[in-house]
Amino acid sequence: MNVDRETNTSETCECTADEDKEMSGPLYAISNFNPTGDGQISLQKGQAVNVLRRSNENWWWVESNGCYGYAPVNHLAGVISTQPEWQDEEYFGNYGNLKLHLEMLSDKPRTEAYMNAIVKNADKLRDKVILDVGCGTGILSMLCVKHARPKHVYAVEASDIAEYTQKAVEKNGMASKITVLNDFAENAKIEDDVDLIISEWMGTMLLFEMMIESVLSMRDRFMKPELTIWPSSASLYLVPCTAQVHFNRKLEFWDCQYGLDFSSFKTLAKEDLLSKPYHDYELPCGDCLAKGQSVLQLDMKTLTIQSLENIVCQFEFVIDQGDTMHGFCTWFEVEFCPLSEDMDTVILNTGPDNQLTHWKQNLFLLDSPVRVNAGDVISGTLTISRNPEYRRHLRAFFDFKVIPGLQESKIVDPSSVQKMFYVWR
């Protein structure tokens, strides 16, 4: 909702002279923005805005065409970018230290799923050429050599960790079988004809960081009928849930502290604390209000990069138990197709009723909880779109209705609940 100029003149007077000087000159909306709360301003891509106050890291108070309101920072730029940003320095910098690799190597369900696929299909991988996209520490490449005796493995890693991966390959006596390439996958010089592409590309909400694009690029480069990609398919799961403790911690916290009323901060808390998902949430099975559903299925053989720009997922849940619905949770499942018909498919599932992985689950909290009863139907869409400028980042837009399950209910057309989440910009 746009905020009228006359009723908010105080908002225009809070910048210091230094701030005015620092923020002189307009910024531009890099994409459309439809307000999701009071006090927010509507934006169209290319629209010029003047920043009057940098309220916090997520929202700035701006003026445009005589209208005032809060604008999301991730929608503003000094110029309208014609070239997307991949944040490679930030992204590969994170993978250049050991923190993330320690977390991934310590994740037994993750690593053992890949190892089981390799071991079960070892005979079919013998004398084959394998490409490990984003090899990290080289664990998958070395497991391939240890268990499957391939012709050769190309381990591609763009971060600085590749220097230590090379040393690990040498220490394990595998230098003649594994070539470590410190480069972007798309630029890697590989002369052999690849038989298997293996990669652990999955992130928050399955797609965050968009490493999947590098895998698809390599698939297109080495495409042939017999090419295998592991994982072969992926599914994103969604479930409505209650999360009272977490909601209280982030929002109800502001009602009273030390006997004082801080509820005036709740609007800001919604903008700061609830606009992004919680990526390391552990969802208790008992907090699921319905049976989880697969709302997105990806086939790595046929999936196109372009189709990842904007994905609309339909969902409809029948509530199992009456409770307060605080939001939704997501997780994913990937499958490793067998290389022969007599082998079983290896599955890695990161859901709440499976062994905990480093991905855990992702919690999306609504601004206002919704009361639901057994038999109610939650029907709507989840739209996942790539940030038009920051290409590794996503947006998740929920649009749904709670339809009462009781026939005698007089509510025929309940209003929609809508909310945008930024993953992470």
Short mmCIF file of C-alpha atoms in Angstrom, two decimals, residues 2 20 22-33 40-54 59-80:
data_model
loop_
_atom_site.label_atom_id
_atom_site.label_comp_id
_atom_site.label_asym_id
_atom_site.label_seq_id
_atom_site.Cartn_x
_atom_site.Cartn_y
_atom_site.Cartn_z
CA ASN A 2 1.41 3.41 -0.94
CA ASP A 20 21.24 13.07 2.07
CA GLU A 22 25.45 9.92 0.48
CA MET A 23 22.11 8.91 -1.05
CA SER A 24 21.88 11.70 -3.64
CA GLY A 25 20.72 10.58 -7.04
CA PRO A 26 17.96 8.10 -7.82
CA LEU A 27 17.98 4.35 -7.63
CA TYR A 28 15.94 2.14 -9.92
CA ALA A 29 13.65 -0.85 -9.40
CA ILE A 30 15.25 -3.90 -10.99
CA SER A 31 11.92 -5.76 -11.00
CA ASN A 32 8.25 -5.26 -10.17
CA PHE A 33 7.19 -5.23 -6.52
CA GLN A 40 5.10 -0.42 1.39
CA ILE A 41 5.33 1.22 -2.01
CA SER A 42 4.44 -0.38 -5.33
CA LEU A 43 7.28 -0.54 -7.87
CA GLN A 44 7.57 -1.23 -11.56
CA LYS A 45 10.82 -2.38 -13.15
CA GLY A 46 12.86 0.67 -14.19
CA GLN A 47 10.98 3.05 -11.88
CA ALA A 48 13.20 5.72 -10.32
CA VAL A 49 13.06 6.19 -6.54
CA ASN A 50 14.76 8.56 -4.11
CA VAL A 51 16.00 6.95 -0.90
CA LEU A 52 15.11 9.05 2.13
CA ARG A 53 16.13 6.68 4.92
CA ARG A 54 17.95 3.38 5.12
CA TRP A 59 13.77 -2.10 3.70
CA TRP A 60 14.43 1.54 2.79
CA TRP A 61 12.03 4.47 3.03
CA VAL A 62 11.73 5.96 -0.46
CA GLU A 63 9.84 8.50 -2.55
CA SER A 64 8.74 8.00 -6.14
CA ASN A 65 6.39 10.14 -8.19
CA GLY A 66 5.10 11.87 -5.04
CA CYS A 67 4.37 8.60 -3.21
CA TYR A 68 6.19 7.46 -0.10
CA GLY A 69 6.70 4.00 1.34
CA TYR A 70 9.07 1.18 2.22
CA ALA A 71 10.83 -0.52 -0.70
CA PRO A 72 12.69 -3.84 -0.48
CA VAL A 73 16.43 -3.24 -0.84
CA ASN A 74 16.87 -6.29 -3.05
CA HIS A 75 14.65 -4.63 -5.68
CA LEU A 76 16.83 -1.49 -5.97
CA ALA A 77 20.02 -0.76 -7.86
CA GLY A 78 22.01 2.28 -8.94
CA VAL A 79 21.47 1.34 -12.56
CA ILE A 80 19.18 -1.14 -14.25
#
